[in-house]
Amino acid sequence: MLHFIYSLLIRLLLPFILLRLWWHGRKAPDLRNNWRNRVGFVPPVDGAVVWVHAVSVGETIAAGPMVRRLLAQKAGITILMTAMTDTGLAQARKMFGDQVQYAYAPYDTPGSIRRFLARVQPRILVIMETELWPNMIRQSRALGVPIFLINARLSERSARGYERVKGLTGPIMQSLSWVAAQAEKDAERFCRLGVEPSRVSVTGSVKFDVDIPANVHASARTLKAAFGNRVVWVAGSTHEGEDEMLLAAHQQVLAAHPRTLLILVPRHPDRFDSVADKVTRAGLSLARRSGSDEPTTAQVYLGDTMGELMMLYGASDIAFVGGSLITRGGHNPLEPAVWGIPVFSGPHVFNFETIYQRLREDQGVTMVSGASELAQHLVDLVGDPEARRASGERALAVVEKNRGALDRVVSGIIERL
């Protein structure tokens, strides 16, 4: 009954969802591209299809090493990567070019999923983290498609939410063929929600196996050289409500170190122009990545392109990970950590609790409560190259210490194919 009500509601909401897509597409036209994918009309895909679903940028980056390993070890497969966001697909295209195929994931109406599956006919479905859609899972399982939940994480807050609608989520959990959980606590929560314990493994987080392609290294070096002999700090994946705080922190840093540069990277492209306005209203000089502006004299460099955050971390000396000064839950701190630079975060990191726990245990991240505390740390680090080096080495050491999940995940997928 709950599944019927869910499907009815999402059918009724679909016209409004499409209208919202059109509305947001005014400022971000890429959102309207291939909109038919979202109701299941995708080009047919040939071969033994491995459908890899990653909701957005962070999950796509995490899936990257796994996809490369599968392509190398399993000849003859076709990888289809899907995402819910334009930024996720842009990141995938930047990483893989023509090695894989791409589509927007269909909205979770029964008809959209049915059309999508009929055209794609996947051999397996690999879902990154906890992107669980009832009709996607139900119809895939009905067709005999094994469903692997990879790099799975489940906070206690989310688990309690799922328990409130266990009549809907229970069958979903029971349909999963294999859950590769990040940590013991994640595994326990999935079992609590109905996944058979024999189908759950603790593999660790594949995000620790992040790799940096050679072309990204080269681009980061080129951009760093363009900045000149300046200390650069980056605020990556920022959300509404954080930018003003980060700009205030940067003004305090400039008071002590006038040549310091801030790279400000909003999470969503529809905010690029509004964030640029905030920079100018704060009285700071601005250069935009998307334009021909020279960054040599700017005080803020706006990362207003898609799929370049990893490279921008590499062009920086210090990183702050956004989504953490507000109750968004934070973003992946390993993307800057793998570059061996100091990593800062606000207090709200429940989306990455296991990763942050590992970093905190070995002093690989500095947690701050707000902009003033962040500014104090930045002022100290900008003036102390040796402290920057030591902090960055601690962050990188945590990444190296926890590598290995990728081998376990890829082996588990191949064994179960």
mmCIF file of C-alpha atoms in Angstrom, residues 18-182:
data_model
loop_
_atom_site.group_PDB
_atom_site.id
_atom_site.type_symbol
_atom_site.label_atom_id
_atom_site.label_comp_id
_atom_site.label_asym_id
_atom_site.label_seq_id
_atom_site.Cartn_x
_atom_site.Cartn_y
_atom_site.Cartn_z
ATOM 1 C CA LEU A 18 9.365 19.062 -14.956
ATOM 2 C CA LEU A 19 8.122 22.651 -14.640
ATOM 3 C CA ARG A 20 10.731 23.273 -11.932
ATOM 4 C CA LEU A 21 13.389 21.770 -14.210
ATOM 5 C CA TRP A 22 12.369 24.151 -16.984
ATOM 6 C CA TRP A 23 12.369 27.109 -14.583
ATOM 7 C CA HIS A 24 15.868 26.431 -13.230
ATOM 8 C CA GLY A 25 17.026 25.787 -16.780
ATOM 9 C CA ARG A 26 16.683 29.508 -17.512
ATOM 10 C CA LYS A 27 19.959 30.149 -15.679
ATOM 11 C CA ALA A 28 21.513 26.719 -16.223
ATOM 12 C CA PRO A 29 20.523 25.601 -19.756
ATOM 13 C CA ASP A 30 22.315 22.270 -19.362
ATOM 14 C CA LEU A 31 19.516 21.214 -17.034
ATOM 15 C CA ARG A 32 17.142 21.172 -20.012
ATOM 16 C CA ASN A 33 19.434 19.127 -22.245
ATOM 17 C CA ASN A 34 18.245 15.565 -22.767
ATOM 18 C CA TRP A 35 15.251 16.178 -20.514
ATOM 19 C CA ARG A 36 13.562 13.170 -22.140
ATOM 20 C CA ASN A 37 16.083 10.958 -20.295
ATOM 21 C CA ARG A 38 14.325 11.957 -17.096
ATOM 22 C CA VAL A 39 11.105 10.248 -18.164
ATOM 23 C CA GLY A 40 12.906 7.149 -19.455
ATOM 24 C CA PHE A 41 13.445 7.986 -23.128
ATOM 25 C CA VAL A 42 17.143 7.165 -23.490
ATOM 26 C CA PRO A 43 18.966 5.835 -26.556
ATOM 27 C CA PRO A 44 19.225 2.015 -26.558
ATOM 28 C CA VAL A 45 22.499 0.719 -25.115
ATOM 29 C CA ASP A 46 24.229 -2.306 -26.634
ATOM 30 C CA GLY A 47 26.356 -4.963 -24.980
ATOM 31 C CA ALA A 48 26.585 -6.234 -21.411
ATOM 32 C CA VAL A 49 25.532 -3.049 -19.637
ATOM 33 C CA VAL A 50 26.795 -2.180 -16.167
ATOM 34 C CA TRP A 51 24.596 0.682 -15.010
ATOM 35 C CA VAL A 52 26.473 2.900 -12.539
ATOM 36 C CA HIS A 53 24.283 5.472 -10.817
ATOM 37 C CA ALA A 54 25.943 8.363 -8.963
ATOM 38 C CA VAL A 55 23.620 11.140 -7.864
ATOM 39 C CA SER A 56 25.988 14.102 -8.351
ATOM 40 C CA VAL A 57 29.612 15.285 -8.491
ATOM 41 C CA GLY A 58 30.963 13.757 -5.286
ATOM 42 C CA GLU A 59 29.551 10.310 -5.979
ATOM 43 C CA THR A 60 30.759 10.482 -9.591
ATOM 44 C CA ILE A 61 34.310 11.228 -8.485
ATOM 45 C CA ALA A 62 34.117 8.370 -5.979
ATOM 46 C CA ALA A 63 32.923 6.031 -8.735
ATOM 47 C CA GLY A 64 35.786 7.006 -11.049
ATOM 48 C CA PRO A 65 38.494 4.575 -9.903
ATOM 49 C CA MET A 66 35.955 1.734 -9.713
ATOM 50 C CA VAL A 67 34.761 2.370 -13.271
ATOM 51 C CA ARG A 68 38.336 2.500 -14.588
ATOM 52 C CA ARG A 69 39.143 -0.774 -12.846
ATOM 53 C CA LEU A 70 36.016 -2.478 -14.191
ATOM 54 C CA LEU A 71 36.802 -1.350 -17.733
ATOM 55 C CA ALA A 72 40.332 -2.697 -17.386
ATOM 56 C CA GLN A 73 39.411 -6.042 -15.809
ATOM 57 C CA LYS A 74 36.114 -6.906 -17.474
ATOM 58 C CA ALA A 75 36.468 -6.736 -21.245
ATOM 59 C CA GLY A 76 33.300 -6.498 -23.275
ATOM 60 C CA ILE A 77 31.168 -4.574 -20.782
ATOM 61 C CA THR A 78 29.473 -1.274 -21.520
ATOM 62 C CA ILE A 79 29.399 1.213 -18.648
ATOM 63 C CA LEU A 80 26.353 3.477 -18.538
ATOM 64 C CA MET A 81 26.781 6.298 -16.037
ATOM 65 C CA THR A 82 23.737 8.172 -14.804
ATOM 66 C CA ALA A 83 23.332 11.126 -12.473
ATOM 67 C CA MET A 84 20.491 13.295 -11.254
ATOM 68 C CA THR A 85 22.342 16.569 -11.831
ATOM 69 C CA ASP A 86 23.977 18.313 -14.784
ATOM 70 C CA THR A 87 27.115 18.820 -12.701
ATOM 71 C CA GLY A 88 27.342 15.082 -12.057
ATOM 72 C CA LEU A 89 27.172 14.218 -15.747
ATOM 73 C CA ALA A 90 29.606 17.003 -16.637
ATOM 74 C CA GLN A 91 32.074 15.563 -14.125
ATOM 75 C CA ALA A 92 31.636 12.070 -15.585
ATOM 76 C CA ARG A 93 32.232 13.284 -19.145
ATOM 77 C CA LYS A 94 35.324 15.148 -18.030
ATOM 78 C CA MET A 95 36.668 11.982 -16.393
ATOM 79 C CA PHE A 96 35.830 9.372 -19.044
ATOM 80 C CA GLY A 97 35.210 11.041 -22.404
ATOM 81 C CA ASP A 98 33.963 8.422 -24.862
ATOM 82 C CA GLN A 99 34.983 5.415 -22.738
ATOM 83 C CA VAL A 100 31.500 5.146 -21.226
ATOM 84 C CA GLN A 101 27.951 6.168 -22.087
ATOM 85 C CA TYR A 102 25.874 8.749 -20.223
ATOM 86 C CA ALA A 103 22.283 9.609 -19.400
ATOM 87 C CA TYR A 104 20.284 11.471 -16.800
ATOM 88 C CA ALA A 105 18.709 9.030 -14.365
ATOM 89 C CA PRO A 106 14.962 8.772 -14.868
ATOM 90 C CA TYR A 107 12.602 10.209 -12.319
ATOM 91 C CA ASP A 108 11.213 7.438 -10.135
ATOM 92 C CA THR A 109 7.772 7.031 -11.675
ATOM 93 C CA PRO A 110 6.830 3.478 -12.705
ATOM 94 C CA GLY A 111 6.539 4.457 -16.379
ATOM 95 C CA SER A 112 9.829 6.330 -16.523
ATOM 96 C CA ILE A 113 11.735 3.455 -14.926
ATOM 97 C CA ARG A 114 10.014 0.887 -17.165
ATOM 98 C CA ARG A 115 10.937 2.774 -20.339
ATOM 99 C CA PHE A 116 14.514 3.270 -19.160
ATOM 100 C CA LEU A 117 15.053 -0.405 -18.299
ATOM 101 C CA ALA A 118 13.533 -1.558 -21.597
ATOM 102 C CA ARG A 119 16.026 0.553 -23.549
ATOM 103 C CA VAL A 120 19.099 -0.079 -21.403
ATOM 104 C CA GLN A 121 18.579 -3.721 -20.302
ATOM 105 C CA PRO A 122 21.333 -3.580 -17.658
ATOM 106 C CA ARG A 123 23.232 -6.693 -16.624
ATOM 107 C CA ILE A 124 23.791 -5.208 -13.154
ATOM 108 C CA LEU A 125 22.962 -1.962 -11.338
ATOM 109 C CA VAL A 126 25.673 -0.355 -9.210
ATOM 110 C CA ILE A 127 24.403 2.439 -6.963
ATOM 111 C CA MET A 128 26.872 4.736 -5.233
ATOM 112 C CA GLU A 129 26.277 5.460 -1.544
ATOM 113 C CA THR A 130 22.573 5.582 -0.569
ATOM 114 C CA GLU A 131 20.638 6.708 -3.626
ATOM 115 C CA LEU A 132 17.706 4.339 -3.123
ATOM 116 C CA TRP A 133 14.614 4.930 -5.262
ATOM 117 C CA PRO A 134 11.716 2.486 -4.707
ATOM 118 C CA ASN A 135 10.623 2.013 -8.330
ATOM 119 C CA MET A 136 14.195 1.862 -9.623
ATOM 120 C CA ILE A 137 14.988 -0.903 -7.126
ATOM 121 C CA ARG A 138 11.666 -2.742 -7.427
ATOM 122 C CA GLN A 139 11.566 -2.925 -11.230
ATOM 123 C CA SER A 140 15.265 -3.739 -11.604
ATOM 124 C CA ARG A 141 14.909 -6.594 -9.151
ATOM 125 C CA ALA A 142 11.759 -7.859 -10.900
ATOM 126 C CA LEU A 143 13.810 -8.192 -14.091
ATOM 127 C CA GLY A 144 16.469 -10.194 -12.239
ATOM 128 C CA VAL A 145 19.044 -7.399 -12.273
ATOM 129 C CA PRO A 146 21.495 -7.728 -9.342
ATOM 130 C CA ILE A 147 21.667 -4.460 -7.364
ATOM 131 C CA PHE A 148 24.909 -3.512 -5.634
ATOM 132 C CA LEU A 149 25.011 -0.625 -3.178
ATOM 133 C CA ILE A 150 28.642 0.528 -3.167
ATOM 134 C CA ASN A 151 30.400 2.811 -0.699
ATOM 135 C CA ALA A 152 27.190 2.603 1.282
ATOM 136 C CA ARG A 153 26.711 4.952 4.183
ATOM 137 C CA LEU A 154 23.720 5.488 6.431
ATOM 138 C CA SER A 155 23.678 7.964 9.276
ATOM 139 C CA GLU A 156 21.659 7.242 12.389
ATOM 140 C CA ARG A 157 19.379 10.140 11.535
ATOM 141 C CA SER A 158 18.676 8.702 8.075
ATOM 142 C CA ALA A 159 18.182 5.207 9.499
ATOM 143 C CA ARG A 160 15.523 6.497 11.883
ATOM 144 C CA GLY A 161 13.811 8.228 8.975
ATOM 145 C CA TYR A 162 13.741 5.010 6.950
ATOM 146 C CA GLU A 163 12.353 3.125 9.949
ATOM 147 C CA ARG A 164 9.343 5.443 10.045
ATOM 148 C CA VAL A 165 8.308 4.154 6.595
ATOM 149 C CA LYS A 166 9.602 0.597 6.906
ATOM 150 C CA GLY A 167 6.659 -0.692 4.909
ATOM 151 C CA LEU A 168 8.137 1.139 1.925
ATOM 152 C CA THR A 169 11.854 0.822 2.650
ATOM 153 C CA GLY A 170 11.854 -2.780 3.932
ATOM 154 C CA PRO A 171 11.227 -4.351 0.492
ATOM 155 C CA ILE A 172 13.884 -2.053 -0.983
ATOM 156 C CA MET A 173 16.492 -3.207 1.503
ATOM 157 C CA GLN A 174 15.549 -6.846 0.969
ATOM 158 C CA SER A 175 16.021 -6.400 -2.797
ATOM 159 C CA LEU A 176 19.682 -5.385 -2.526
ATOM 160 C CA SER A 177 22.032 -8.114 -3.734
ATOM 161 C CA TRP A 178 25.096 -6.747 -1.979
ATOM 162 C CA VAL A 179 25.833 -3.785 0.282
ATOM 163 C CA ALA A 180 29.486 -2.705 0.468
ATOM 164 C CA ALA A 181 29.332 -0.543 3.604
ATOM 165 C CA GLN A 182 31.873 2.091 4.566
#
